[in-house]
PDB file of C-alpha atoms in Angstrom:
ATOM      1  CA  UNK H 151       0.000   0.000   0.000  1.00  0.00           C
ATOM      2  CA  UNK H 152       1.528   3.241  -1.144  1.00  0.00           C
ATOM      3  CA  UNK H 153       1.185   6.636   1.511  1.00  0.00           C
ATOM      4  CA  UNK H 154      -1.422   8.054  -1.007  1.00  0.00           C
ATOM      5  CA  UNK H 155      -3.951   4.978   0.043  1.00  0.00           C
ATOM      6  CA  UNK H 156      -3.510   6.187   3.582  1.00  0.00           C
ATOM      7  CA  UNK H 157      -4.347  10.042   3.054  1.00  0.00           C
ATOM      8  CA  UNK H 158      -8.167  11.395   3.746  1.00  0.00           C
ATOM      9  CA  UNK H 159      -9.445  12.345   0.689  1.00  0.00           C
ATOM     10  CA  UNK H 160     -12.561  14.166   1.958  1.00  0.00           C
ATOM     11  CA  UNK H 161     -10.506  16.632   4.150  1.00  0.00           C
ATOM     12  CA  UNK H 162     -13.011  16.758   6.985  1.00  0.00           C
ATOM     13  CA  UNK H 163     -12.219  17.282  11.016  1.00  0.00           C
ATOM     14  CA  UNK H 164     -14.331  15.036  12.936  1.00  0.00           C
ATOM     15  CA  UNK H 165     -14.559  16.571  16.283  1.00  0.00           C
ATOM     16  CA  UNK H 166     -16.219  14.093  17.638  1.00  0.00           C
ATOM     17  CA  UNK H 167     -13.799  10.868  17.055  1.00  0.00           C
ATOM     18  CA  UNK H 168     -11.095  13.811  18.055  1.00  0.00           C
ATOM     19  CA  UNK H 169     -12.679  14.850  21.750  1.00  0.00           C
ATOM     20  CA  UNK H 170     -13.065  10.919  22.162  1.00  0.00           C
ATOM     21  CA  UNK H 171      -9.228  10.449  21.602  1.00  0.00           C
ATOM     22  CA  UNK H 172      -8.645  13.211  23.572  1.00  0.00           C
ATOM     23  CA  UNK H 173     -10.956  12.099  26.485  1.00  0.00           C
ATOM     24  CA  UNK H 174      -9.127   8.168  26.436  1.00  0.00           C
ATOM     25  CA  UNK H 175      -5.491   9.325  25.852  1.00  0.00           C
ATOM     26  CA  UNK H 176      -3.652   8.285  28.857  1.00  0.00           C
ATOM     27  CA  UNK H 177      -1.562  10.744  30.155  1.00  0.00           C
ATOM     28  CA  UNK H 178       2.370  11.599  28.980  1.00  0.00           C
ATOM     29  CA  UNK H 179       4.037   9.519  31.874  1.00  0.00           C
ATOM     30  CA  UNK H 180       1.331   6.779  31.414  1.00  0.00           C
ATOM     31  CA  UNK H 181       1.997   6.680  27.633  1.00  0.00           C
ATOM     32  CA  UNK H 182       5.932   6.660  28.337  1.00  0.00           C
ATOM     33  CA  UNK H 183       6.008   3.776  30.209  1.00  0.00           C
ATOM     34  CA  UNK H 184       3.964   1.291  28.265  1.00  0.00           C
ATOM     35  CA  UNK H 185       6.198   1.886  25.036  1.00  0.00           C
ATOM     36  CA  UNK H 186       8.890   0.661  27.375  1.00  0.00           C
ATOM     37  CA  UNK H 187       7.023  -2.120  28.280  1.00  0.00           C
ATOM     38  CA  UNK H 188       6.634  -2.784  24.743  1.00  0.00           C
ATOM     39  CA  UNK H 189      10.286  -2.431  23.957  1.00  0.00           C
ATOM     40  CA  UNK H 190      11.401  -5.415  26.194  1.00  0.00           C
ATOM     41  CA  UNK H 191       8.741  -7.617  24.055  1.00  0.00           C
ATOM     42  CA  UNK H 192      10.921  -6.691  21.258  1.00  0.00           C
ATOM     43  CA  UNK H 193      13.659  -8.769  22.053  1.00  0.00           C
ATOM     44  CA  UNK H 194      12.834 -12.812  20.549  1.00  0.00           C
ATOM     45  CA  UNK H 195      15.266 -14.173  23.046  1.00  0.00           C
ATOM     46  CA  UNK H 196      13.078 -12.448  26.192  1.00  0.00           C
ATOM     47  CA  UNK H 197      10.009 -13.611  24.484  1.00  0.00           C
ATOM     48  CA  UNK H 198      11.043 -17.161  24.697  1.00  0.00           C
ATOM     49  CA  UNK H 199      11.914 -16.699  28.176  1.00  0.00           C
ATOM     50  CA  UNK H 200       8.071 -15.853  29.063  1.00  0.00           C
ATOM     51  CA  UNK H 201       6.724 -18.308  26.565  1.00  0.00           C
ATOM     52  CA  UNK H 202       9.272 -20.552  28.852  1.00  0.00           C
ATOM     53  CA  UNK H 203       7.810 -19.456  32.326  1.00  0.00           C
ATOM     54  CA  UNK H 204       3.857 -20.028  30.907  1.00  0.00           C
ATOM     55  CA  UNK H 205       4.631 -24.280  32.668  1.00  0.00           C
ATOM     56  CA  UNK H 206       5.487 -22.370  36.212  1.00  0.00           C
ATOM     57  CA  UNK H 207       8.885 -20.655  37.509  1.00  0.00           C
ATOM     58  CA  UNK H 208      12.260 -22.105  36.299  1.00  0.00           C
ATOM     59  CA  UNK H 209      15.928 -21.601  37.874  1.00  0.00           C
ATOM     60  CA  UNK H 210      18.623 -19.871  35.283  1.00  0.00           C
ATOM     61  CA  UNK H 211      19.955 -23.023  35.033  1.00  0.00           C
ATOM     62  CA  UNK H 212      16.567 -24.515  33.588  1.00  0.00           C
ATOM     63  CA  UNK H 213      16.069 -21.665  31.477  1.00  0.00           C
ATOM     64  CA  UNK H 214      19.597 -21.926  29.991  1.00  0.00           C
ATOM     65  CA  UNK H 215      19.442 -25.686  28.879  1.00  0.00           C
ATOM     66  CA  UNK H 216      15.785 -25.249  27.474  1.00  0.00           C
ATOM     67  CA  UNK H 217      16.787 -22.042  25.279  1.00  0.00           C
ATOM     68  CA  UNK H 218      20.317 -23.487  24.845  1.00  0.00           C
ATOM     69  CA  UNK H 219      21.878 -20.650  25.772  1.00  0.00           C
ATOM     70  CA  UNK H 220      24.649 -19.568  28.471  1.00  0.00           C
ATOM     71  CA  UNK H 221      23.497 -19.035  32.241  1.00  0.00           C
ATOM     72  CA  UNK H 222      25.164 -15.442  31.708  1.00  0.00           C
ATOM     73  CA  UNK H 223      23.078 -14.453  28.683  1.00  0.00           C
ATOM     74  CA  UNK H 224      19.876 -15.943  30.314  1.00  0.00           C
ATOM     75  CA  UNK H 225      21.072 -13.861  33.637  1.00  0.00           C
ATOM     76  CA  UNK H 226      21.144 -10.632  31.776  1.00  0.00           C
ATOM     77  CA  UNK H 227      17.241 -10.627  30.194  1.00  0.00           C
ATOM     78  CA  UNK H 228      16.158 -12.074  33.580  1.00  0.00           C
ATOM     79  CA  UNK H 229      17.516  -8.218  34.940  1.00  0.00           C
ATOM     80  CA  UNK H 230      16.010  -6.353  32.840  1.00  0.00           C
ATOM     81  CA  UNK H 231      12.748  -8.396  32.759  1.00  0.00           C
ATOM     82  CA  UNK H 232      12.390  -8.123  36.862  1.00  0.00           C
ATOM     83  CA  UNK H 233      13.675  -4.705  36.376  1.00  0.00           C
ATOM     84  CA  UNK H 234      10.126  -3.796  34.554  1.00  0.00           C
ATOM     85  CA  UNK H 235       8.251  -6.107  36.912  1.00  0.00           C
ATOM     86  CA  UNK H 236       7.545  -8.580  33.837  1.00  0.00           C
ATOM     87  CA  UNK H 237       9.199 -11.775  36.629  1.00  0.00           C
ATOM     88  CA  UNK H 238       9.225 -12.136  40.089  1.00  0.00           C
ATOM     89  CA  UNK H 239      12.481 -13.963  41.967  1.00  0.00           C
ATOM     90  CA  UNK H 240      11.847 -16.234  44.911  1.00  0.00           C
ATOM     91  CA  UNK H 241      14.941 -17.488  46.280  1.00  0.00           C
ATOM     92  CA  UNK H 242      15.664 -20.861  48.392  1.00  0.00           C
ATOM     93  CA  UNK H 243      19.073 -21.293  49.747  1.00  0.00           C
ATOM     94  CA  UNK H 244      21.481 -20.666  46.925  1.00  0.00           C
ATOM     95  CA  UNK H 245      19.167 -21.359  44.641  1.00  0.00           C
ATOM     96  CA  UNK H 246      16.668 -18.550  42.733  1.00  0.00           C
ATOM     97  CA  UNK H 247      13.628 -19.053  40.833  1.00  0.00           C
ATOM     98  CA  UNK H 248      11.848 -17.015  38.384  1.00  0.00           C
ATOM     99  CA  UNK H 249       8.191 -16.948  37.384  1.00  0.00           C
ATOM    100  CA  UNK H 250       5.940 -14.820  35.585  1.00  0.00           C
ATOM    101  CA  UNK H 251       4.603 -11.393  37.568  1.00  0.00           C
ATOM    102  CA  UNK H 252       0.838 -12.077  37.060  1.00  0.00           C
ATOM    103  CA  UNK H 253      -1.700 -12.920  34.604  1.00  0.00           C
ATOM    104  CA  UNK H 254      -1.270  -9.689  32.270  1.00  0.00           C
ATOM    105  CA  UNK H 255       2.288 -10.797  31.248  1.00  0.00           C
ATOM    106  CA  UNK H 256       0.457 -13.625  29.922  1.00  0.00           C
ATOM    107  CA  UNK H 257      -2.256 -12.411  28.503  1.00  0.00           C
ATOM    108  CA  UNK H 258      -0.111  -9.874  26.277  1.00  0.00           C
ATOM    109  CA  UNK H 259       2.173 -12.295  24.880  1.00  0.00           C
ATOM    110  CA  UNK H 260      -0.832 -14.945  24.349  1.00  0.00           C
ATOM    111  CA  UNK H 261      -2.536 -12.147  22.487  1.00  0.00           C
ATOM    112  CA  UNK H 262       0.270 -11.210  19.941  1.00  0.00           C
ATOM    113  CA  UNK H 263       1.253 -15.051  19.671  1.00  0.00           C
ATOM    114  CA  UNK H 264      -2.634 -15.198  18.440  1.00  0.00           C
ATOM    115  CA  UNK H 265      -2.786 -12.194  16.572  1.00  0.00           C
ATOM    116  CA  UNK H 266      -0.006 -13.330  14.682  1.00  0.00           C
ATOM    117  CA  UNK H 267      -1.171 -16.840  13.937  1.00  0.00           C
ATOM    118  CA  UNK H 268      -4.573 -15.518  13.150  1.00  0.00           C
ATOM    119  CA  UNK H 269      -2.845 -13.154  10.195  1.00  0.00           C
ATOM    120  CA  UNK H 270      -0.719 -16.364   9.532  1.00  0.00           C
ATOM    121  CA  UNK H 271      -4.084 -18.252   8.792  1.00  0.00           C
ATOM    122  CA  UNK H 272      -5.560 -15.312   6.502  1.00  0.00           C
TER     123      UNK H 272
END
């Protein structure tokens, strides 16, 4: 689709669909924050390690033979993951376990996992 498919041809403000916008818009800060939510999606190997924690938590070491990747690089997403509250830690002894947050973590990857099959199927 070329950019003059996307232009209005009738050149006509609708107020109405604009005050509605303008009364749903969350604020600046709001706004901010969820398009750095949406930035750690971004990243395939973080992806796999939610996809991975779906079955329940998992230790690094877990993680890192599932994924076949080093402990270190699996250590590194798991920061910056419970950094933006996506995983929660619970430790026992030497050991530490990671898990999803809550439901919503779920529920956004399910949803672009079946948004993108459902284009798949088109």
């Amino acid at each position: 689709m070329d950019d003059k498919n996307l232009l209005c041809k009738e050149h006509r403000i609708h107020p109405e669909q604009i005050h509605q916008a303008q009364n749903n818009m969350p604020d600046s800060d709001t706004l901010f924050e969820v398009a750095e939510l949406f930035k750690l999606f971004g990243d395939h190997t973080r992806i796999r390690i939610i996809c991975a924690l779906y079955v329940g938590e998992m230790c690094v070491c877990d993680l890192a033979q599932f994924l076949n990747m080093g402990q270190s690089a699996i250590s590194h997403q798991l920061r910056l993951l419970k950094a933006a509250r996506l995983i929660r830690v619970r430790r026992r002894g030497r050991s530490a376990f990671y898990s999803l947050d809550d439901d919503h973590i779920n529920a956004i990857v399910s949803q672009g996992i079946e948004h993108v099959m459902e284009e798949r199927n088109k």
